[in-house]
XYZ file of C-alpha atoms in Angstrom:
548
model
C -22.150 3.573 10.267
C -19.586 6.348 10.695
C -20.762 9.824 9.737
C -19.678 10.977 6.283
C -19.398 14.758 6.090
C -19.834 14.982 2.318
C -22.845 12.826 1.480
C -23.143 14.360 -1.996
C -19.642 13.174 -2.884
C -20.365 9.722 -1.405
C -23.509 9.536 -3.530
C -21.453 10.488 -6.593
C -18.850 7.788 -5.845
C -21.519 5.134 -5.308
C -23.326 6.163 -8.510
C -20.141 5.595 -10.535
C -19.617 2.207 -8.857
C -23.184 1.205 -9.775
C -22.582 2.429 -13.324
C -19.674 -0.001 -13.678
C -21.546 -2.965 -12.253
C -20.476 -3.105 -8.592
C -23.979 -2.791 -7.099
C -23.920 -6.397 -5.810
C -21.013 -5.533 -3.508
C -22.439 -2.133 -2.519
C -25.687 -3.812 -1.468
C -23.815 -5.496 1.388
C -22.620 -2.195 2.861
C -24.403 -0.020 5.407
C -24.994 2.929 3.047
C -27.212 5.889 4.052
C -29.312 5.674 0.881
C -30.842 3.165 -1.539
C -28.215 2.457 -4.204
C -30.809 1.175 -6.680
C -32.351 4.662 -6.925
C -29.070 6.337 -7.846
C -28.856 5.067 -11.374
C -28.447 1.910 -13.362
C -25.680 -0.236 -14.656
C -24.591 1.348 -17.941
C -20.897 0.685 -18.439
C -20.359 -2.860 -17.147
C -20.053 -4.457 -20.614
C -16.375 -4.904 -19.824
C -16.212 -8.315 -18.120
C -12.751 -7.878 -16.617
C -13.224 -6.722 -13.008
C -9.773 -5.121 -12.833
C -10.421 -3.031 -15.948
C -13.716 -1.828 -14.459
C -11.922 -0.810 -11.238
C -9.469 1.275 -13.271
C -12.315 2.923 -15.188
C -14.122 3.748 -11.938
C -11.035 5.626 -10.721
C -10.690 7.468 -14.012
C -14.350 8.543 -13.833
C -14.064 9.748 -10.216
C -11.321 12.214 -11.045
C -7.891 13.357 -9.820
C -8.014 12.144 -6.211
C -9.010 8.602 -7.115
C -6.527 8.511 -10.012
C -3.795 9.361 -7.526
C -5.153 6.678 -5.147
C -4.807 4.124 -7.942
C -1.310 5.251 -8.857
C -0.180 4.915 -5.246
C -1.749 1.470 -4.871
C 0.019 0.302 -8.047
C 3.196 0.501 -5.925
C 1.955 -2.198 -3.486
C 2.376 -5.683 -5.000
C 2.078 -7.158 -1.496
C -1.520 -6.001 -1.060
C -3.119 -6.358 -4.489
C -3.171 -9.081 -7.165
C -0.813 -8.694 -10.169
C -3.689 -8.287 -12.643
C -5.055 -5.266 -10.754
C -1.565 -3.776 -10.337
C -1.115 -3.956 -14.101
C -4.363 -2.068 -14.708
C -3.638 0.562 -12.057
C -0.255 1.106 -13.702
C -2.140 2.392 -16.764
C -3.701 5.273 -14.854
C -2.522 8.597 -16.220
C -3.109 12.140 -15.039
C -5.435 13.706 -17.603
C -6.307 16.874 -15.754
C -7.199 20.249 -17.177
C -4.799 22.939 -15.890
C -6.034 25.532 -13.442
C -6.324 29.143 -14.574
C -3.169 31.226 -14.210
C -5.028 33.596 -11.872
C -5.865 30.778 -9.412
C -2.331 29.382 -9.588
C -0.847 32.807 -8.865
C -3.088 33.163 -5.808
C -1.703 29.933 -4.329
C 1.872 30.923 -5.203
C 1.507 34.430 -3.758
C 0.068 33.113 -0.507
C 2.854 30.513 -0.201
C 5.609 33.041 -0.933
C 4.155 35.630 1.439
C 4.773 38.369 -1.148
C 3.859 39.355 -4.684
C 5.177 37.074 -7.416
C 6.788 39.991 -9.253
C 9.052 40.410 -6.223
C 10.426 36.891 -6.768
C 10.092 36.040 -10.470
C 11.224 38.044 -13.466
C 8.644 36.248 -15.573
C 6.218 33.336 -15.088
C 4.894 31.393 -18.089
C 1.129 31.090 -18.378
C 1.144 27.689 -20.098
C 2.164 24.895 -17.668
C 4.942 22.455 -18.492
C 2.911 19.667 -16.866
C -0.503 19.315 -15.248
C -1.138 16.486 -12.754
C -3.721 15.440 -10.173
C -2.341 17.431 -7.252
C -0.320 20.177 -8.917
C 0.974 21.754 -12.075
C 4.444 22.947 -13.079
C 5.301 26.282 -14.704
C 8.510 27.631 -16.152
C 9.736 30.897 -14.585
C 12.878 32.978 -14.062
C 14.172 34.260 -10.725
C 14.301 38.027 -10.387
C 17.546 37.907 -8.409
C 19.818 36.322 -11.039
C 17.602 35.402 -13.980
C 18.011 31.639 -13.447
C 15.288 29.645 -15.163
C 13.406 27.439 -12.701
C 10.487 25.008 -12.547
C 7.735 26.073 -10.136
C 5.468 23.313 -8.862
C 2.223 24.783 -7.516
C -0.450 22.848 -5.651
C -3.945 23.015 -7.120
C -6.243 25.375 -5.184
C -8.551 23.530 -2.782
C -7.008 20.123 -3.548
C -6.266 19.366 0.113
C -9.933 19.681 1.113
C -10.992 17.520 -1.862
C -8.434 14.840 -1.031
C -9.438 14.762 2.658
C -13.112 14.356 1.701
C -12.300 11.538 -0.726
C -10.041 9.886 1.842
C -12.901 9.835 4.338
C -15.175 8.198 1.770
C -12.518 5.719 0.667
C -11.806 4.784 4.290
C -15.518 4.139 4.877
C -15.814 1.984 1.744
C -12.655 -0.085 2.346
C -13.649 -0.734 5.960
C -17.134 -1.835 4.883
C -15.836 -4.060 2.085
C -13.378 -5.728 4.460
C -16.026 -6.344 7.141
C -18.943 -7.453 4.945
C -17.388 -9.072 1.849
C -15.640 -12.259 2.923
C -13.830 -12.855 -0.385
C -12.049 -9.490 -0.106
C -10.542 -10.080 3.349
C -7.402 -11.629 1.861
C -6.470 -8.256 0.325
C -6.401 -6.499 3.742
C -8.098 -3.362 2.375
C -7.873 -1.352 5.643
C -4.085 -1.889 5.615
C -3.947 -0.795 1.990
C -5.991 2.314 2.786
C -3.819 3.226 5.785
C -0.704 2.983 3.612
C -2.350 4.967 0.823
C -3.537 7.702 3.192
C -0.080 8.107 4.693
C 1.597 8.278 1.258
C -0.917 10.722 -0.183
C -0.738 13.126 2.754
C 3.050 13.090 2.465
C 2.839 13.832 -1.248
C 0.601 16.827 -0.543
C 3.417 18.378 1.497
C 5.866 19.899 -1.007
C 8.262 20.937 1.766
C 8.750 17.225 2.447
C 9.472 16.614 -1.243
C 12.033 19.439 -1.128
C 13.833 17.652 1.734
C 13.721 14.374 -0.172
C 15.314 16.012 -3.222
C 18.135 17.500 -1.131
C 18.846 14.073 0.421
C 18.829 12.342 -2.993
C 21.018 15.065 -4.522
C 23.544 14.601 -1.708
C 23.514 10.779 -1.925
C 24.006 10.772 -5.708
C 26.497 13.642 -5.856
C 29.414 11.284 -6.582
C 27.617 9.682 -9.540
C 28.680 11.749 -12.553
C 26.016 10.246 -14.787
C 22.999 11.170 -12.628
C 21.293 14.502 -11.920
C 18.755 15.555 -9.281
C 17.415 19.147 -9.632
C 18.593 21.693 -7.095
C 15.891 22.943 -4.722
C 15.460 26.577 -3.676
C 14.428 25.842 -0.092
C 13.967 29.512 0.878
C 11.220 29.859 -1.754
C 9.563 26.474 -1.217
C 6.755 25.622 1.201
C 3.975 23.089 1.774
C 2.104 24.249 -1.350
C 4.982 25.475 -3.544
C 8.220 23.881 -4.771
C 10.808 25.942 -6.654
C 13.612 23.925 -8.265
C 16.231 24.074 -10.954
C 14.772 23.514 -14.428
C 16.485 20.569 -16.120
C 16.106 20.558 -19.890
C 16.182 17.194 -21.606
C 14.498 14.522 -23.677
C 11.932 11.985 -22.602
C 12.883 8.336 -22.935
C 10.239 7.834 -25.598
C 12.014 10.425 -27.783
C 15.432 8.735 -27.674
C 16.679 7.454 -31.053
C 16.650 3.662 -31.258
C 19.670 3.287 -33.538
C 22.435 4.091 -31.013
C 22.964 0.830 -29.069
C 26.129 1.964 -27.242
C 24.465 5.137 -25.968
C 21.271 3.259 -25.087
C 23.217 0.641 -23.125
C 25.220 3.287 -21.257
C 22.111 5.258 -20.269
C 20.208 2.109 -19.226
C 23.167 0.950 -17.082
C 23.543 4.390 -15.483
C 19.872 4.655 -14.520
C 19.542 1.068 -13.282
C 22.750 1.208 -11.241
C 21.615 4.480 -9.662
C 18.347 2.880 -8.503
C 20.094 -0.270 -7.213
C 22.570 1.902 -5.323
C 19.755 3.948 -3.787
C 18.055 0.761 -2.582
C 20.981 -1.375 -1.416
C 23.537 1.197 -0.323
C 21.725 4.418 0.622
C 18.449 2.917 1.842
C 16.688 5.980 0.377
C 15.189 5.516 -3.070
C 12.847 6.975 -5.672
C 9.680 4.898 -5.349
C 8.414 5.329 -8.915
C 11.242 5.605 -11.479
C 8.979 5.162 -14.515
C 9.842 6.734 -17.920
C 7.697 9.820 -17.246
C 9.853 10.681 -14.218
C 13.163 10.458 -16.095
C 14.855 12.914 -18.461
C 18.020 12.505 -20.527
C 19.995 15.756 -20.544
C 21.892 17.168 -23.526
C 25.172 15.869 -22.038
C 23.671 12.346 -21.663
C 22.999 12.351 -17.932
C 20.002 10.655 -16.334
C 17.789 13.077 -14.388
C 15.293 11.752 -11.824
C 12.197 13.957 -11.419
C 9.215 13.979 -9.029
C 10.471 12.890 -5.611
C 7.052 13.018 -3.937
C 7.092 9.258 -3.357
C 10.189 7.719 -1.808
C 11.021 4.563 0.114
C 13.380 3.929 2.998
C 15.174 0.779 4.120
C 17.059 0.615 7.418
C 20.425 -1.095 7.696
C 18.910 -4.345 8.959
C 16.375 -4.372 6.104
C 19.134 -3.771 3.553
C 21.158 -6.642 5.006
C 18.103 -8.906 4.807
C 17.510 -7.799 1.224
C 21.081 -8.727 0.298
C 20.531 -12.141 1.872
C 17.274 -12.501 -0.036
C 18.875 -11.609 -3.387
C 21.794 -13.942 -2.682
C 19.382 -16.779 -1.831
C 17.402 -16.177 -5.052
C 20.492 -16.040 -7.279
C 21.999 -19.151 -5.620
C 18.571 -20.881 -5.631
C 18.858 -21.637 -1.913
C 15.140 -22.090 -1.180
C 15.512 -23.083 2.496
C 17.499 -19.944 3.224
C 15.002 -17.867 1.234
C 12.148 -19.176 3.405
C 14.044 -18.269 6.577
C 14.774 -14.734 5.334
C 11.130 -14.154 4.329
C 9.860 -15.549 7.644
C 12.274 -13.313 9.561
C 11.123 -10.234 7.637
C 7.418 -10.973 7.785
C 4.663 -10.570 10.299
C 2.416 -13.535 11.101
C 5.089 -16.208 10.537
C 4.046 -18.298 13.573
C 1.487 -20.287 11.572
C 3.679 -20.492 8.474
C 3.902 -23.869 6.755
C 7.568 -23.558 5.783
C 7.652 -26.859 3.897
C 4.722 -25.873 1.670
C 6.148 -22.375 1.092
C 9.550 -23.870 0.160
C 7.939 -26.158 -2.443
C 5.994 -23.291 -4.019
C 9.044 -21.001 -3.985
C 11.065 -23.718 -5.734
C 8.464 -23.890 -8.493
C 8.480 -20.102 -9.019
C 12.292 -19.872 -9.062
C 12.632 -22.849 -11.422
C 10.248 -21.206 -13.909
C 12.356 -18.046 -13.983
C 15.670 -19.883 -14.194
C 14.417 -21.807 -17.213
C 15.340 -18.690 -19.245
C 18.846 -17.349 -19.862
C 20.347 -15.535 -16.873
C 20.650 -12.289 -18.835
C 16.924 -12.472 -19.621
C 15.975 -13.007 -15.969
C 13.521 -10.359 -14.804
C 14.683 -9.906 -11.211
C 12.003 -7.365 -10.259
C 9.191 -9.516 -11.646
C 10.612 -12.568 -9.871
C 10.624 -10.712 -6.550
C 7.054 -9.545 -7.197
C 6.036 -13.180 -7.701
C 7.713 -14.045 -4.400
C 5.786 -11.225 -2.698
C 2.511 -12.501 -4.119
C 3.320 -15.984 -2.797
C 4.175 -14.549 0.621
C 0.816 -12.738 0.705
C -1.033 -15.959 -0.155
C 0.629 -17.608 2.862
C -0.724 -14.909 5.172
C 2.580 -13.106 5.689
C 3.078 -9.352 5.491
C 6.384 -7.717 4.617
C 7.205 -4.164 5.790
C 5.523 -1.592 3.470
C 8.799 0.023 2.351
C 10.082 -3.421 1.395
C 7.225 -3.953 -1.006
C 7.562 -0.397 -2.356
C 11.206 -1.266 -3.035
C 10.210 -4.319 -5.071
C 7.866 -2.193 -7.173
C 10.608 0.437 -7.644
C 13.031 -2.273 -8.755
C 10.454 -3.666 -11.188
C 9.799 -0.200 -12.619
C 13.509 0.672 -12.904
C 14.228 -2.658 -14.584
C 11.370 -2.136 -17.029
C 12.561 1.412 -17.773
C 16.137 0.218 -18.360
C 14.955 -2.477 -20.753
C 12.785 0.100 -22.539
C 16.010 1.938 -23.391
C 18.125 -1.176 -23.965
C 16.099 -4.409 -24.329
C 19.142 -6.718 -23.917
C 20.024 -5.359 -20.465
C 21.476 -8.073 -18.181
C 20.142 -6.946 -14.797
C 21.923 -9.638 -12.760
C 25.280 -8.742 -14.326
C 24.774 -5.034 -13.626
C 23.732 -5.587 -10.010
C 26.328 -8.282 -9.234
C 29.376 -6.036 -8.493
C 27.479 -3.841 -6.022
C 25.803 -6.849 -4.365
C 29.161 -8.630 -3.951
C 30.832 -5.507 -2.560
C 28.028 -4.948 -0.039
C 27.963 -8.638 0.923
C 31.717 -8.562 1.618
C 31.330 -5.298 3.525
C 29.142 -7.134 6.054
C 32.247 -9.003 7.183
C 34.610 -6.037 7.142
C 36.418 -5.133 10.399
C 34.360 -1.924 10.601
C 31.030 -3.780 10.476
C 32.192 -6.462 12.926
C 33.414 -3.776 15.318
C 30.097 -1.909 14.946
C 28.215 -5.066 15.992
C 30.548 -5.685 18.900
C 30.159 -2.107 20.121
C 26.381 -2.555 20.137
C 26.772 -5.682 22.290
C 29.243 -3.990 24.655
C 26.929 -0.989 24.935
C 24.145 -3.218 26.245
C 26.315 -5.259 28.624
C 26.191 -2.791 31.571
C 22.388 -2.707 31.404
C 22.215 -6.505 31.231
C 24.640 -6.745 34.138
C 22.358 -4.586 36.239
C 18.976 -6.136 35.494
C 19.623 -9.779 34.585
C 20.769 -11.129 38.012
C 17.779 -9.667 39.836
C 15.354 -10.950 37.174
C 16.820 -14.458 37.210
C 16.756 -14.498 41.036
C 13.120 -13.335 40.996
C 12.143 -16.183 38.650
C 13.989 -18.760 40.783
C 12.302 -17.508 43.973
C 8.844 -17.787 42.393
C 9.692 -21.236 41.058
C 10.799 -22.369 44.541
C 7.594 -21.086 46.135
C 5.438 -22.577 43.347
C 4.255 -19.054 42.452
C 5.468 -18.961 38.852
C 2.524 -18.492 36.494
C 2.178 -18.086 32.740
C -0.539 -15.762 31.489
C -2.512 -16.269 28.289
C -4.542 -13.515 26.708
C -7.407 -14.282 24.360
C -8.087 -11.667 21.702
C -10.914 -11.088 19.218
C -13.276 -13.538 20.974
C -16.144 -11.061 21.310
C -17.978 -12.266 18.209
C -17.478 -15.906 19.202
C -18.850 -15.241 22.702
C -21.816 -13.360 21.242
C -22.619 -16.175 18.804
C -22.277 -18.764 21.561
C -24.600 -16.768 23.821
C -27.217 -16.418 21.040
C -27.064 -20.156 20.274
C -27.414 -21.024 23.987
C -30.415 -18.697 24.390
C -32.178 -20.207 21.364
C -31.482 -23.757 22.543
C -32.858 -22.932 26.001
C -35.960 -21.343 24.459
C -36.473 -24.419 22.264
C -36.278 -26.744 25.304
C -38.793 -24.569 27.199
C -41.214 -24.601 24.238
C -40.901 -28.391 23.922
C -41.540 -28.805 27.664
C -44.643 -26.564 27.443
C -45.984 -28.630 24.528
C -45.473 -31.903 26.410
C -47.059 -30.504 29.615
C -50.028 -29.118 27.666
C -50.555 -32.493 25.973
C -50.574 -34.239 29.370
C -53.141 -31.750 30.755
C -55.447 -32.246 27.740
C -55.105 -36.024 28.023
C -56.102 -35.887 31.729
C -59.459 -34.197 30.915
C -59.290 -31.891 33.953
C -61.582 -28.810 33.916
C -62.304 -26.014 33.441
C -62.927 -26.390 29.713
C -62.443 -24.101 26.697
C -63.999 -25.161 23.365
C -64.511 -28.606 24.891
C -60.860 -29.036 25.921
C -59.075 -28.405 29.233
C -58.446 -24.618 29.320
C -54.962 -24.956 30.865
C -53.826 -27.263 28.052
C -55.229 -24.949 25.333
C -53.454 -21.948 26.934
C -50.188 -23.934 26.985
C -50.531 -24.781 23.282
C -51.223 -21.157 22.340
C -48.300 -19.818 24.419
C -45.825 -22.383 23.087
C -47.041 -21.733 19.517
C -46.511 -17.968 19.841
C -43.072 -18.466 21.399
C -42.096 -20.929 18.661
C -43.286 -18.495 15.942
C -41.276 -15.656 17.536
C -38.169 -17.880 17.661
C -38.510 -18.843 13.965
C -38.968 -15.185 12.885
C -35.941 -14.159 14.943
C -33.755 -16.831 13.309
C -34.919 -15.889 9.779
C -34.326 -12.160 10.357
C -30.772 -12.789 11.584
C -30.056 -14.838 8.395
C -27.994 -17.253 10.438
C -29.571 -20.631 9.823
């Protein structure tokens, strides 16, 4: 077992898991203490496993709540029922004292706060797992800003919890066979990377500047301006955007609701398909409606990226879904995925047809494109394929944006809104500029190919002529198989030896040759005793290994 630095925290985590009825799984792990002495099952009356997982995270505090929120963005790794529960996780964190917050801010600024801010409100605007936001005014020009300050000591707490979570996910993957399909170590690696990025506010500042630049031409969308000279890893100073939450919008203005829903949804689709840089979690809490009816995207700590090739594949995927071309859809998914060598394309095509037919049974305007793509992802996972992480984050972002748009305007026709941009981008693939770009890439590689290809082909032909051409195969992950085979061979050999000793001893006793022990030939008695002890040792060894 790997060494866990904070055993007290591990004991606390395990105690909560026992409390919610997960002791049967914990018993299979190599834990450094007896779980049955930590406490008893008290809160497992809820039969739904996914609900209990959510409650465990809520009990374990801010770090685990954030873990759950991040994992709710990965429909490729977790089942839909668990994703739905994790989506309910909310930050319910008491704010830090103003004195502690000012210490972090002062250290990050490298000077006293009164040298930067004219005033700094004591009561936070928002308090989350990793940080809290305060209203303030800049001393230089009096501009009102939002100051996002990292919670004191949160980095050390997160690193400790990450170590524990890594240990638990690795153990669950190795020792609980039914959980292997969820690839928990992959999920943890993705989560760790995302969380460490979110802890770096200077990275979020860069993300906001990129998004602000990309969306500058969209008059209906706002991204807060960042004051980079005042921001750092633990502090983010940005323009304060005043506005209303989506939940506070009046429901009796259908024209306004439709316009706002279209603006927000189109902005997300453009980020995904055109820019390849998108807000990963555009839920209602991260969106404001300004007084002049613009959509403001907040909290850019989690973003996704899609390269040009991925965006082209996504366009092909959407086109195949809309046109119900299942064979093409299978080819696109196989091309995008890892592990497609063992893919049963015929079976996948049949199951994809069933999913698409169910969604197309409703009116086109009622089609939930994000949910449909999530279903496709779940099917891909069941077939052992793995899409690139940012691809699956994109699907979750699209689902969230679609749900947010329909929260504002329930009759939103997502396909109709996305169609113009999709058509324009599809046609752009065949524009002279794109064709020339592809040709330039080919021409760029031609000199290299001209240099290396003749010599390589000649080398292969020479080896073929001399009968020296060989093909190498490399076997991987056979250690456990070899070990099991060796153990089985050893036990079989021992069994044959014991049987031979028993037969030989019986022959000696039958012959009646002396000397005698208890009236029987001593050599035969000794053979029986030795074979009996060896047989007993072999039986105990098999029982202890639990492999019988």
